[in-house]
CSV table of C-alpha atoms in Angstrom, one decimal:
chain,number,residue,atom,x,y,z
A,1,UNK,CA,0.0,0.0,0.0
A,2,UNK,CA,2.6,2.8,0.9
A,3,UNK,CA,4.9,1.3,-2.3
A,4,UNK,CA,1.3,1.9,-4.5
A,5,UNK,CA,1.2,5.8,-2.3
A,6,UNK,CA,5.0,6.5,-3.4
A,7,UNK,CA,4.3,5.5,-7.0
A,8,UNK,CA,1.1,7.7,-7.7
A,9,UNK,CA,2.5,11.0,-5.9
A,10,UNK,CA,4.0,12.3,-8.6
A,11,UNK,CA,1.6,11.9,-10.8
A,12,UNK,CA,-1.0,13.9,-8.2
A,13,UNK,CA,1.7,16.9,-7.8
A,14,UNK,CA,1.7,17.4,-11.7
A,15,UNK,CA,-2.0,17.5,-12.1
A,16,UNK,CA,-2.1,20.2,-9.3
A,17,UNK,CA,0.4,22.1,-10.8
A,18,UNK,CA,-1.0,25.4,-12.9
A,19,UNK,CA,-1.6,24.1,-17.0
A,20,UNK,CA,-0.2,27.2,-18.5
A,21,UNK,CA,-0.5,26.8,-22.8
A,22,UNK,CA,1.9,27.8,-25.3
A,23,UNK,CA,5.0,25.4,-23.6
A,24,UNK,CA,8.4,27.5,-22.9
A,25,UNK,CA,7.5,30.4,-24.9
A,26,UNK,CA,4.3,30.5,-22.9
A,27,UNK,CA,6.2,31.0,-19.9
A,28,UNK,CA,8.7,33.5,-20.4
A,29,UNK,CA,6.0,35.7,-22.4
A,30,UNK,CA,4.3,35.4,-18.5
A,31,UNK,CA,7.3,36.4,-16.9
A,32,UNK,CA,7.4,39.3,-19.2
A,33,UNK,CA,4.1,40.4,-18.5
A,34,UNK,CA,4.9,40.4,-14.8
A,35,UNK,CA,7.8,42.3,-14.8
A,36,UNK,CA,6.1,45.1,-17.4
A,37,UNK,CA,2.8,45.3,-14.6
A,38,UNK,CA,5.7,45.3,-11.8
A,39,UNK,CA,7.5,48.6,-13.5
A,40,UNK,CA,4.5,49.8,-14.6
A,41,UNK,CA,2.6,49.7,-11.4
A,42,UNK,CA,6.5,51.4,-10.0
A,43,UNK,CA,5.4,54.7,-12.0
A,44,UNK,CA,1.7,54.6,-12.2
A,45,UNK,CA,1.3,55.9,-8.6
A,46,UNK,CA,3.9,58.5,-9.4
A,47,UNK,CA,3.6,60.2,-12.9
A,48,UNK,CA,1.1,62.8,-11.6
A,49,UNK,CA,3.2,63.6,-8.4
A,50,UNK,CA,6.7,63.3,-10.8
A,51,UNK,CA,5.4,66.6,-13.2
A,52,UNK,CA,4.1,68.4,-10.5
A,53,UNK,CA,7.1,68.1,-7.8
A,54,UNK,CA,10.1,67.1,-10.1
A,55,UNK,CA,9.1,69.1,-13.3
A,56,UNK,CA,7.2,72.0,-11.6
A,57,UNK,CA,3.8,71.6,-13.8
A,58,UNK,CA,0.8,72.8,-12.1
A,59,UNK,CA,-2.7,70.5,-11.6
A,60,UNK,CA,-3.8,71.9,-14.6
A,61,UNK,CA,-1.1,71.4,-16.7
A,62,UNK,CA,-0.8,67.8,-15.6
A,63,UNK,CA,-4.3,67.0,-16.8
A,64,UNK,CA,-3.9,68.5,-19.7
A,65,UNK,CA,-0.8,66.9,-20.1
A,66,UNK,CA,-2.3,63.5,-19.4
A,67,UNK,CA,-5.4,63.8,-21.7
A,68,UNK,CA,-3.8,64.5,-24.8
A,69,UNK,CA,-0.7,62.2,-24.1
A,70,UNK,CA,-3.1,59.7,-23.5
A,71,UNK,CA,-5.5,60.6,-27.0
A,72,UNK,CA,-2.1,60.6,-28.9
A,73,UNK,CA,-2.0,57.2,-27.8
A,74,UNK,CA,-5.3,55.5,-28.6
A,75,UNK,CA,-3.5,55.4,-32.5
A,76,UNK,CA,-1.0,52.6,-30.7
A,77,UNK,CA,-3.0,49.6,-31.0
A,78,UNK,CA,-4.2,49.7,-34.5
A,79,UNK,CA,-0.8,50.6,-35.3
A,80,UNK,CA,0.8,48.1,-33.9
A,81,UNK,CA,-2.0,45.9,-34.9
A,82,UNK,CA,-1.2,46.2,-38.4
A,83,UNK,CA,2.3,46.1,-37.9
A,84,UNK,CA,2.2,42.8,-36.2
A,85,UNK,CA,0.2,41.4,-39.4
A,86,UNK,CA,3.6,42.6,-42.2
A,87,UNK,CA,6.3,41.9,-39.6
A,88,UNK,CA,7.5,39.3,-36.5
A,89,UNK,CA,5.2,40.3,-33.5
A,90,UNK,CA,8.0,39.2,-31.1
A,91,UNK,CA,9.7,41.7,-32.8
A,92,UNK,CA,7.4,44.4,-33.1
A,93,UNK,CA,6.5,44.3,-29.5
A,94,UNK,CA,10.9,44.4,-28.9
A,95,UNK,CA,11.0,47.6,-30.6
A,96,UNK,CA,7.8,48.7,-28.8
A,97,UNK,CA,9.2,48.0,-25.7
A,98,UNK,CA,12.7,49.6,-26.1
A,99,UNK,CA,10.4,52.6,-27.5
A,100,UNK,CA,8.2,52.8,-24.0
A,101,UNK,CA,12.2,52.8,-21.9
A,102,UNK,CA,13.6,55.9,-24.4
A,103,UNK,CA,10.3,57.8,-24.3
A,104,UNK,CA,10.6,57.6,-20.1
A,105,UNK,CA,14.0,58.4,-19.5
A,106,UNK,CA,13.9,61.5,-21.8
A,107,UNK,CA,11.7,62.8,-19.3
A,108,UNK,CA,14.5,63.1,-17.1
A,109,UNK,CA,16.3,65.3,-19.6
A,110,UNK,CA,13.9,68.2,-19.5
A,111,UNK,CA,11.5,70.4,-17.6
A,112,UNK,CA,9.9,72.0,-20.8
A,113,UNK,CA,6.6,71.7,-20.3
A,114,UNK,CA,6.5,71.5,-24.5
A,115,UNK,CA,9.2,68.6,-24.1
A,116,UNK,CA,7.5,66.8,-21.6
A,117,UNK,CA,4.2,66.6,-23.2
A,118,UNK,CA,6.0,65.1,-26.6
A,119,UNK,CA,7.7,62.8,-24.8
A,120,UNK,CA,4.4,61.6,-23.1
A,121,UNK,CA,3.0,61.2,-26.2
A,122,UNK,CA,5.5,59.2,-27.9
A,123,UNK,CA,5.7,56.6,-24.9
A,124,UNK,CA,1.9,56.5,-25.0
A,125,UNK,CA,2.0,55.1,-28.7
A,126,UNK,CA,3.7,51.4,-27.8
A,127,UNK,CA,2.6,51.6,-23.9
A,128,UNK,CA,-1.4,51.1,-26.0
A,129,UNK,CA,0.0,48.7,-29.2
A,130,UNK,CA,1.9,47.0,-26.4
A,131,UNK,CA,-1.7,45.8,-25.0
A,132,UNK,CA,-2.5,44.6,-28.6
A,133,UNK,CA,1.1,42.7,-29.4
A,134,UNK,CA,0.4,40.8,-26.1
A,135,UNK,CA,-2.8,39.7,-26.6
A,136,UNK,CA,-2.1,38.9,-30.2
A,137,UNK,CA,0.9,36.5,-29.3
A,138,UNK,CA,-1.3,35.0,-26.6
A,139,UNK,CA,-3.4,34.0,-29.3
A,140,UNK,CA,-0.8,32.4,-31.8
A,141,UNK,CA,1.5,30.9,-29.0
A,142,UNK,CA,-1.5,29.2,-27.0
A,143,UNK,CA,-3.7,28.4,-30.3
A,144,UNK,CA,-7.3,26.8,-28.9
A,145,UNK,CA,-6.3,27.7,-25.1
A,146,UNK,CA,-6.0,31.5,-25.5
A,147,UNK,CA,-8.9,32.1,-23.3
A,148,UNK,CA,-6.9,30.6,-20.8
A,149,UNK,CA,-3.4,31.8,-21.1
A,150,UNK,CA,-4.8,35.4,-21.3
A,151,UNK,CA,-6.8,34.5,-18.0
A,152,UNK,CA,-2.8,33.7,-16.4
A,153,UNK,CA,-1.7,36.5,-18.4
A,154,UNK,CA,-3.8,38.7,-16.6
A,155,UNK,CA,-3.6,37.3,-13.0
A,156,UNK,CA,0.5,37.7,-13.7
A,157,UNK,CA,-0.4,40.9,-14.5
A,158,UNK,CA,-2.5,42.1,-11.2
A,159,UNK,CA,0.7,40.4,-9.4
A,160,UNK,CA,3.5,42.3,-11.0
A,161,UNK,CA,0.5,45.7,-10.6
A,162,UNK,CA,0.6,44.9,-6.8
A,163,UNK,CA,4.1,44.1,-6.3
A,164,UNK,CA,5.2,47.4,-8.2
A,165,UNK,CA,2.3,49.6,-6.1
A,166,UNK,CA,4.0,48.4,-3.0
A,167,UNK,CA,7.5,49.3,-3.5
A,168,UNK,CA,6.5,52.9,-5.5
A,169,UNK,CA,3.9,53.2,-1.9
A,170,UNK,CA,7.4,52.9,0.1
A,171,UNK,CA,9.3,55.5,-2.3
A,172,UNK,CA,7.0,57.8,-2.3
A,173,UNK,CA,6.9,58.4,1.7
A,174,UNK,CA,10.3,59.2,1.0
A,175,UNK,CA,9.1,62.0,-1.6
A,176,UNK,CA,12.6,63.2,-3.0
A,177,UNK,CA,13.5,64.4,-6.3
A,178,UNK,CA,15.9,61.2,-6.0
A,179,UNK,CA,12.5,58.6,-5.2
A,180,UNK,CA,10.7,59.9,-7.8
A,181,UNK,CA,13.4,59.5,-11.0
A,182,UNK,CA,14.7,55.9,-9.5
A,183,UNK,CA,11.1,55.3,-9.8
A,184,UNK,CA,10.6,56.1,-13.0
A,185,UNK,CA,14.5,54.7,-14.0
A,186,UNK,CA,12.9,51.6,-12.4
A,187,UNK,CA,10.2,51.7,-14.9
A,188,UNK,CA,12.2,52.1,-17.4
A,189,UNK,CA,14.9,49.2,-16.8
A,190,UNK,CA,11.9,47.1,-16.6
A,191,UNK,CA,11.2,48.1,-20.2
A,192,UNK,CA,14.6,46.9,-21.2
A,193,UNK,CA,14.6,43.9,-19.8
A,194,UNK,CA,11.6,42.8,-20.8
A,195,UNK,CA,12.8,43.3,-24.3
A,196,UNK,CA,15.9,41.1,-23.9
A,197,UNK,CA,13.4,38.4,-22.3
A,198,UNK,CA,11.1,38.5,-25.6
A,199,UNK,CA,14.3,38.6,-27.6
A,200,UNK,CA,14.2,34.6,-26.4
A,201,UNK,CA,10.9,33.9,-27.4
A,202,UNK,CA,10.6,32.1,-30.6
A,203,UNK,CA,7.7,33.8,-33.1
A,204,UNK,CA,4.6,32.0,-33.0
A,205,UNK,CA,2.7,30.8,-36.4
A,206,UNK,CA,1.2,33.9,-37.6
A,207,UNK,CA,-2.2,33.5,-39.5
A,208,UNK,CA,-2.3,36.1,-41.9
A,209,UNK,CA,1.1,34.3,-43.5
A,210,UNK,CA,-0.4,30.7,-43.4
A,211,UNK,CA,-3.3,32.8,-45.0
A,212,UNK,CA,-1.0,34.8,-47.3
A,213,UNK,CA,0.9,31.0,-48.3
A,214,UNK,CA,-2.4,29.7,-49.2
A,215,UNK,CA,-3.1,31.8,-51.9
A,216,UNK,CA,-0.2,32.2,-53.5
A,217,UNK,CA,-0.9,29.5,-56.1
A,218,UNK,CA,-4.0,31.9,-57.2
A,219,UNK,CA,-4.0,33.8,-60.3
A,220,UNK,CA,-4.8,37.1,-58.6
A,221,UNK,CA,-4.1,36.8,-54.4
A,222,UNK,CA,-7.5,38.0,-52.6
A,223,UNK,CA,-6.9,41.4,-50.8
A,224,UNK,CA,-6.2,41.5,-47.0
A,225,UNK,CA,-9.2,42.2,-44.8
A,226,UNK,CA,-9.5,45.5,-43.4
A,227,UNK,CA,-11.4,46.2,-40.0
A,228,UNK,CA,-12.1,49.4,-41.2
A,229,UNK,CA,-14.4,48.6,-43.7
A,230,UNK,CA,-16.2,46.0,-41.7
A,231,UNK,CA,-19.2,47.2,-40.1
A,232,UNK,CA,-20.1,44.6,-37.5
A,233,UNK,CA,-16.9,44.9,-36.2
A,234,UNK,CA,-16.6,48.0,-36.2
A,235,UNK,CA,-20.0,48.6,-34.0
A,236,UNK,CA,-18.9,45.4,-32.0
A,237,UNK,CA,-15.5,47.5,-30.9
A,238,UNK,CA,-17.8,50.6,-30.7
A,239,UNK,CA,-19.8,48.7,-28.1
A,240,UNK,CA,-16.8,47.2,-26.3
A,241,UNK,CA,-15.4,50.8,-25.6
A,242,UNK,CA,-18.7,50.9,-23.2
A,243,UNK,CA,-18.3,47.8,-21.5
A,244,UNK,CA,-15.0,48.5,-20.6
A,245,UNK,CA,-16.5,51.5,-18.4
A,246,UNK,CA,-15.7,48.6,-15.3
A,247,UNK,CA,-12.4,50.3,-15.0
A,248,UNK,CA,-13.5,53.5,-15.0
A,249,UNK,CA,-15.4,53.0,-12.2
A,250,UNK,CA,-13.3,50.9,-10.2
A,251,UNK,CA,-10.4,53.3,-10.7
A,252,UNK,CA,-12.0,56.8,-11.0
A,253,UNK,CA,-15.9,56.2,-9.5
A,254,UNK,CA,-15.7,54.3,-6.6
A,255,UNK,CA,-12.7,56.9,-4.7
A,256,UNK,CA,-15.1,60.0,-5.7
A,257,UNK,CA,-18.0,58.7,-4.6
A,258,UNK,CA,-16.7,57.9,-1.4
A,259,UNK,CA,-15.4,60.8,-1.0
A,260,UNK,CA,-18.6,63.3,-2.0
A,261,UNK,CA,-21.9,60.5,-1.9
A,262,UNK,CA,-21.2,58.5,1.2
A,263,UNK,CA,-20.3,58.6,5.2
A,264,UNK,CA,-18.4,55.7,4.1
A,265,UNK,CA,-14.4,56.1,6.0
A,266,UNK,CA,-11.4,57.4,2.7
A,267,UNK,CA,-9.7,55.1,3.6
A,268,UNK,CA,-11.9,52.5,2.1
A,269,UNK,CA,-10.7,53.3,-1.3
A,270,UNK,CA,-7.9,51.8,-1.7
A,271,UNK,CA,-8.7,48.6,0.1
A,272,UNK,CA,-11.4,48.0,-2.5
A,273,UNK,CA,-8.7,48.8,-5.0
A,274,UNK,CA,-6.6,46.1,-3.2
A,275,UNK,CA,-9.5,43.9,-3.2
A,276,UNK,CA,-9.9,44.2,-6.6
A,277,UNK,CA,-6.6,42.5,-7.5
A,278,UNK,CA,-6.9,39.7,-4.3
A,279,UNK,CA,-10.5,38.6,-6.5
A,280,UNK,CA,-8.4,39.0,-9.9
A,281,UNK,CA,-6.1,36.6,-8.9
A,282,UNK,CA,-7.8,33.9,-7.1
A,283,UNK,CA,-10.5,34.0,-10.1
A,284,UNK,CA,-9.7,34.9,-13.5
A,285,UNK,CA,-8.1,31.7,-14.8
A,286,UNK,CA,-11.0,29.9,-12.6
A,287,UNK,CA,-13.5,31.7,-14.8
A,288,UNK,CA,-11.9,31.7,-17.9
A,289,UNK,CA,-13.6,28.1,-18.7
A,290,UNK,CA,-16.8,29.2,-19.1
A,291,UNK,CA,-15.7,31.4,-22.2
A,292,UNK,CA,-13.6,29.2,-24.2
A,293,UNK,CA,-15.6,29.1,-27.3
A,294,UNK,CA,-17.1,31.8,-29.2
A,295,UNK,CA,-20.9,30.7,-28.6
A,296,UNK,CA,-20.4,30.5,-24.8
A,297,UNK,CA,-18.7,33.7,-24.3
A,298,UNK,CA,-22.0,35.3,-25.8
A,299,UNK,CA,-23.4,33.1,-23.7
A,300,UNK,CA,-21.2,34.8,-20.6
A,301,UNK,CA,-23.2,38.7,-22.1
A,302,UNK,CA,-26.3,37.8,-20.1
A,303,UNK,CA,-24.9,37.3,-16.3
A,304,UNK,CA,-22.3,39.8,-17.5
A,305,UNK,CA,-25.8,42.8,-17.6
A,306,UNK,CA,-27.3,41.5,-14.6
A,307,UNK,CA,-24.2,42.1,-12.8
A,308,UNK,CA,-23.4,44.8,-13.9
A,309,UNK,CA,-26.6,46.5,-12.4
A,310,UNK,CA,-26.7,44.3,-9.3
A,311,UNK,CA,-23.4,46.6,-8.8
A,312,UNK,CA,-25.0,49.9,-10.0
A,313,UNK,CA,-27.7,49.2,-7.2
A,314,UNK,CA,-25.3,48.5,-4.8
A,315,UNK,CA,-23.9,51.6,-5.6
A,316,UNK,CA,-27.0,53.8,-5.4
A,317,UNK,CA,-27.8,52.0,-1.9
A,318,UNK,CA,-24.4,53.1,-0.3
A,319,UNK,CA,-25.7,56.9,-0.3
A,320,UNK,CA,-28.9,56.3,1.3
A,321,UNK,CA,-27.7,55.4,4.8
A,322,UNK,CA,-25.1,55.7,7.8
A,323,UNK,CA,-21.5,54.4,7.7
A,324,UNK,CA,-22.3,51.3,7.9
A,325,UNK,CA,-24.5,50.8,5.2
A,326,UNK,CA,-22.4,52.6,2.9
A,327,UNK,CA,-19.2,50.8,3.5
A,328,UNK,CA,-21.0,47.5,3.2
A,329,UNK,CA,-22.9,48.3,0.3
A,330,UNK,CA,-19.5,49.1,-1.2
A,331,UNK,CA,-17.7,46.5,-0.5
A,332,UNK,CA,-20.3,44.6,-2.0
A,333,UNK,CA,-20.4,46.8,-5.1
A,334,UNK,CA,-16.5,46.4,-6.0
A,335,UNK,CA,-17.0,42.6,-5.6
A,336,UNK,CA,-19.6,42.6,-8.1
A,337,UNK,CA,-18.0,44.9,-10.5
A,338,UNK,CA,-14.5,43.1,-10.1
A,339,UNK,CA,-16.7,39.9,-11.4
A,340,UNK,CA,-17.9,42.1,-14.5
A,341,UNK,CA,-14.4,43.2,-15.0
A,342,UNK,CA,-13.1,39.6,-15.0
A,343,UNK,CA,-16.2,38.1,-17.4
A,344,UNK,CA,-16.4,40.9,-19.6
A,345,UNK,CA,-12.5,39.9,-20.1
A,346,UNK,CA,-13.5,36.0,-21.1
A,347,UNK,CA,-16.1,37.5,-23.5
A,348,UNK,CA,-13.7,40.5,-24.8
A,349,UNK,CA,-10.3,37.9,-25.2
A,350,UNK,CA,-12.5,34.9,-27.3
A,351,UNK,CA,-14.9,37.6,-29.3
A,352,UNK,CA,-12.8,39.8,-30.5
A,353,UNK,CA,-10.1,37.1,-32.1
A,354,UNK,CA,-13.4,35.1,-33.4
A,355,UNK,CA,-14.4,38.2,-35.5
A,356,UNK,CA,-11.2,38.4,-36.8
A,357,UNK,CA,-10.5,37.0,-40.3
A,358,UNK,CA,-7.1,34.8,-40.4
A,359,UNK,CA,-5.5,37.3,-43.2
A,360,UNK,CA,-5.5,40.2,-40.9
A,361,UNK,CA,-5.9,39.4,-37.3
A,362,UNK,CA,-3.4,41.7,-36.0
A,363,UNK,CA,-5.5,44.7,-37.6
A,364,UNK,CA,-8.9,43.8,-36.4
A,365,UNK,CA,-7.3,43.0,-33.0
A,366,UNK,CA,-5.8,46.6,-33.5
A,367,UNK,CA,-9.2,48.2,-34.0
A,368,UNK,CA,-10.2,46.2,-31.4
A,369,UNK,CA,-7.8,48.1,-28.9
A,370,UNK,CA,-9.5,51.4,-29.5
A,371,UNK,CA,-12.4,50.2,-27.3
A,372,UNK,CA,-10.1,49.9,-24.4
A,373,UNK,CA,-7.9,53.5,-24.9
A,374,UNK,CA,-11.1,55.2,-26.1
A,375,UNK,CA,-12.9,54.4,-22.5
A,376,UNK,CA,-9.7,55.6,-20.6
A,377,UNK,CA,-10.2,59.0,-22.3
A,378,UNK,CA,-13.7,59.0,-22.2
A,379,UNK,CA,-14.5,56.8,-19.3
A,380,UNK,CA,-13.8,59.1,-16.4
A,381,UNK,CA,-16.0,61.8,-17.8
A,382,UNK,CA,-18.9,60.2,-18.1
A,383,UNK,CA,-18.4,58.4,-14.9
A,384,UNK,CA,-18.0,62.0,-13.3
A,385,UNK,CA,-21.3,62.4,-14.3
A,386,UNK,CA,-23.2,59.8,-13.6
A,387,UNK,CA,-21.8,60.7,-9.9
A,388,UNK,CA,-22.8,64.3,-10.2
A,389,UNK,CA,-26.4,63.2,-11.3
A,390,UNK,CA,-26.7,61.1,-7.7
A,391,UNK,CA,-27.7,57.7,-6.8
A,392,UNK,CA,-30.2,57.9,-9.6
A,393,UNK,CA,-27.4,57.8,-12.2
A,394,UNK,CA,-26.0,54.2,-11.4
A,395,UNK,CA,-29.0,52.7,-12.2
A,396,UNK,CA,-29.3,54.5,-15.7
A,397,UNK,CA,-26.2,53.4,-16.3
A,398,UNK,CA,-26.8,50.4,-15.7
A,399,UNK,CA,-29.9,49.9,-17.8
A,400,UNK,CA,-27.8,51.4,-20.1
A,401,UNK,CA,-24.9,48.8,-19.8
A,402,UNK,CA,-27.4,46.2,-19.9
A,403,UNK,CA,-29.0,47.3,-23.4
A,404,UNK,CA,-25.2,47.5,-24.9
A,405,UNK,CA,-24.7,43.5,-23.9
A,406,UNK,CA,-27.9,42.6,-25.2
A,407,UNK,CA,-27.5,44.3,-28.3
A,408,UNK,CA,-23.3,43.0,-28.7
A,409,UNK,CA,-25.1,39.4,-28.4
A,410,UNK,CA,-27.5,40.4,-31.4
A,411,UNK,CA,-24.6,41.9,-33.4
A,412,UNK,CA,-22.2,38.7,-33.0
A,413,UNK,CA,-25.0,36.6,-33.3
A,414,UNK,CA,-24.3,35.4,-36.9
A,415,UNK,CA,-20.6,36.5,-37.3
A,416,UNK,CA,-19.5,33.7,-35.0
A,417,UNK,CA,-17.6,31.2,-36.4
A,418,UNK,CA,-19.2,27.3,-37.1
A,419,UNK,CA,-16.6,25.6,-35.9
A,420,UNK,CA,-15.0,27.0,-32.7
A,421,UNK,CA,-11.5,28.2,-32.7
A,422,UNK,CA,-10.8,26.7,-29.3
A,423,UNK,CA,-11.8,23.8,-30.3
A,424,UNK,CA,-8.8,21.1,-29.5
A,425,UNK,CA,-9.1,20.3,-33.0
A,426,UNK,CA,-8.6,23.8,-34.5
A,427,UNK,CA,-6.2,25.9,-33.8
A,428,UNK,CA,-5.9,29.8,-34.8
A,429,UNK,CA,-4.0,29.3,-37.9
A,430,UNK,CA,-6.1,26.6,-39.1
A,431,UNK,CA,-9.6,28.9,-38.8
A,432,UNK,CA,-11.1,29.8,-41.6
């Protein structure tokens, strides 16, 4: 009995251990992501406090400097998109990535405000295709499990977000010139050797070639695709820019309307921040299997409404009582919304590469990361609003929401592929 015990043990650990797809290449794309979230999450805190007490901008200018930065860069991801479709995407996302390091440490070299700004607007241009190049290798290195790789992607990504927030939380109660540039030198180093890391990683099968090989016995090779003259994909990104408003609100709505709605303690803000990432790690890649074909992530569009105004309510409740109430109702509303965040994910990751044709996948997955820049611009204001209208706002929006995933499940509806691309049997080159 303990010889048959000794025999069988092994076997147990390796089906505990994490399945992570795409084999070595898999992995140290991973550890790329983590240590890009780690640096990022090293200079996140600290960009607004760096041009105000390093480079002397005021408030104003900061915002200013932010907004248009950050509109510069919603061109990134169909950018890189269609660069990644022509060239290597290891190697596009290399030179993206040494790009994001330059455009940082120039900001050391200047306090031009003019300088500043055109740095920020450089860096902002692969920071956004960078998004794109990553989800776009996740779905040629990991084939019919990319619903699940980009469900690890994204938990090693809260990880390295959390890890970076710490140690920038510990420099910045320091609050010297010095902690704010090794902050953002630490950023950038993280940049650099991410690149040398993805340097390593062998190029996955790209689509649009095996597409591009397949017709070149044809008399006249068929044109590429373009998102841009594809309607339904164009008004399925159009309403994906709105049900990415999760962030918005966990980011910009909940701190603000803590601070000006509810009796509800400040401090409460960033624990549910904090919260946010615990539940993103424990559940994304747990979640992930109920999306892993095109038909059940529109499926997933349903639950993914009525949470989304179970949190509104939730919401709307914490400003109609004491302390108590609010902070409960709260906690209770991040929860719910961290769910959305995490489903609306499944449905995003195995829609968006479904609706892309095989001959230009790295485009329409480009078009497809205006959604996600457009509602970091646009997001916050409307957000703003809905909290400046009063608990009567969360529930519009949410009715609101609601209508959008109803009417994304109408639009896919006969655009989805017959025979599932994560299907064993199928893999993203072979589609289509």
């Amino acid at each position: 009995m303990n010889q048959h015990r000794h025999r069988t043990a092994p076997a147990t650990r390796g089906r505990n251990r994490i399945h992570i797809p795409g084999g070595r290449d898999g992995r140290r794309m991973l550890v790329v992501t983590l240590i890009d979230k780690t640096g990022t999450g090293l200079w996140a805190t600290a960009v607004a406090l760096y041009f105000t007490q390093v480079s002397g901008a005021s408030v104003a200018q900061v915002g200013i400097l932010i907004g248009v930065s950050g509109a510069i860069g919603i061109a990134g991801a169909p950018l890189a998109g269609r660069l990644a479709d022509r060239f290597p995407v290891t190697r596009v996302l290399i030179g993206a990535q040494l790009l994001r390091a330059a455009a940082l440490l120039a900001l050391l070299t200047t306090d031009s405000y003019t300088l500043l700004l055109l740095y920020s607007a450089i860096g902002a241009l692969p920071d956004r295709g960078s998004n794109v190049l990553g989800k776009l290798y996740a779905a040629r290195v990991a084939g019919p499990e990319r619903t699940r790789y980009q469900a690890v992607t994204r938990t090693a990504a809260n990880i390295g977000w959390a890890l970076g927030g710490l140690a920038a939380a510990a420099a910045l109660t320091i609050g010297t010139t010095t902690a704010y540039q090794a902050l953002l030198v630490g950023n950038a180093l993280s940049y650099v050797v991410i690149a040398a890391l993805t340097l390593r990683c062998a190029e996955p099968p790209s689509p649009s070639r095996v597409a591009a090989a397949s017709t070149t016995s044809a008399a006249t090779p068929a044109h590429p695709s373009t998102p841009w003259r594809d309607r339904t994909f164009l008004l399925y990104t159009a309403t994906e820019a709105a049900l990415f408003l999760d962030d918005a609100i966990l980011q910009v709505g909940l701190p603000l309307w803590i601070v000006h709605a509810t009796d509800a303690p400040v401090g409460l803000a960033p624990m549910l921040l904090v919260l946010n990432s615990v539940l993103v790690i424990l559940f994304q890649v747990p979640l992930a299997r109920f999306g892993t074909t095109p038909a059940a992530a529109r499926r997933l569009l349903i639950p993914l409404a009525c949470l989304f105004i179970t949190g509104c309510l939730a919401l709307a409740a914490s400003a109609t009582g004491g302390t108590w109430t609010a902070v409960t109702a709260l906690i209770a509303a991040a929860i719910v919304l961290t769910f959305v965040e995490m489903l609306h994910a499944v449905v995003s990751w195995e829609l968006s590469v479904a609706l892309a044709p095989t001959d230009a996948q790295g485009a329409y997955l480009g078009v497809h990361g205006l959604a996600a820049s457009t509602q970091r611009s646009a997001g916050p204001l409307l957000v703003t609003t809905v909290i400046a209208t009063g608990p009567l706002g969360w529930p519009l929006l949410g009715a609101g929401y609601a209508a959008l995933c109803l009417a994304q499940r109408r639009l896919v509806r006969d655009r989805l592929p017959a025979a599932a691309l994560s299907d064993p049997s199928v893999t993203v080159s072979e589609h289509r």
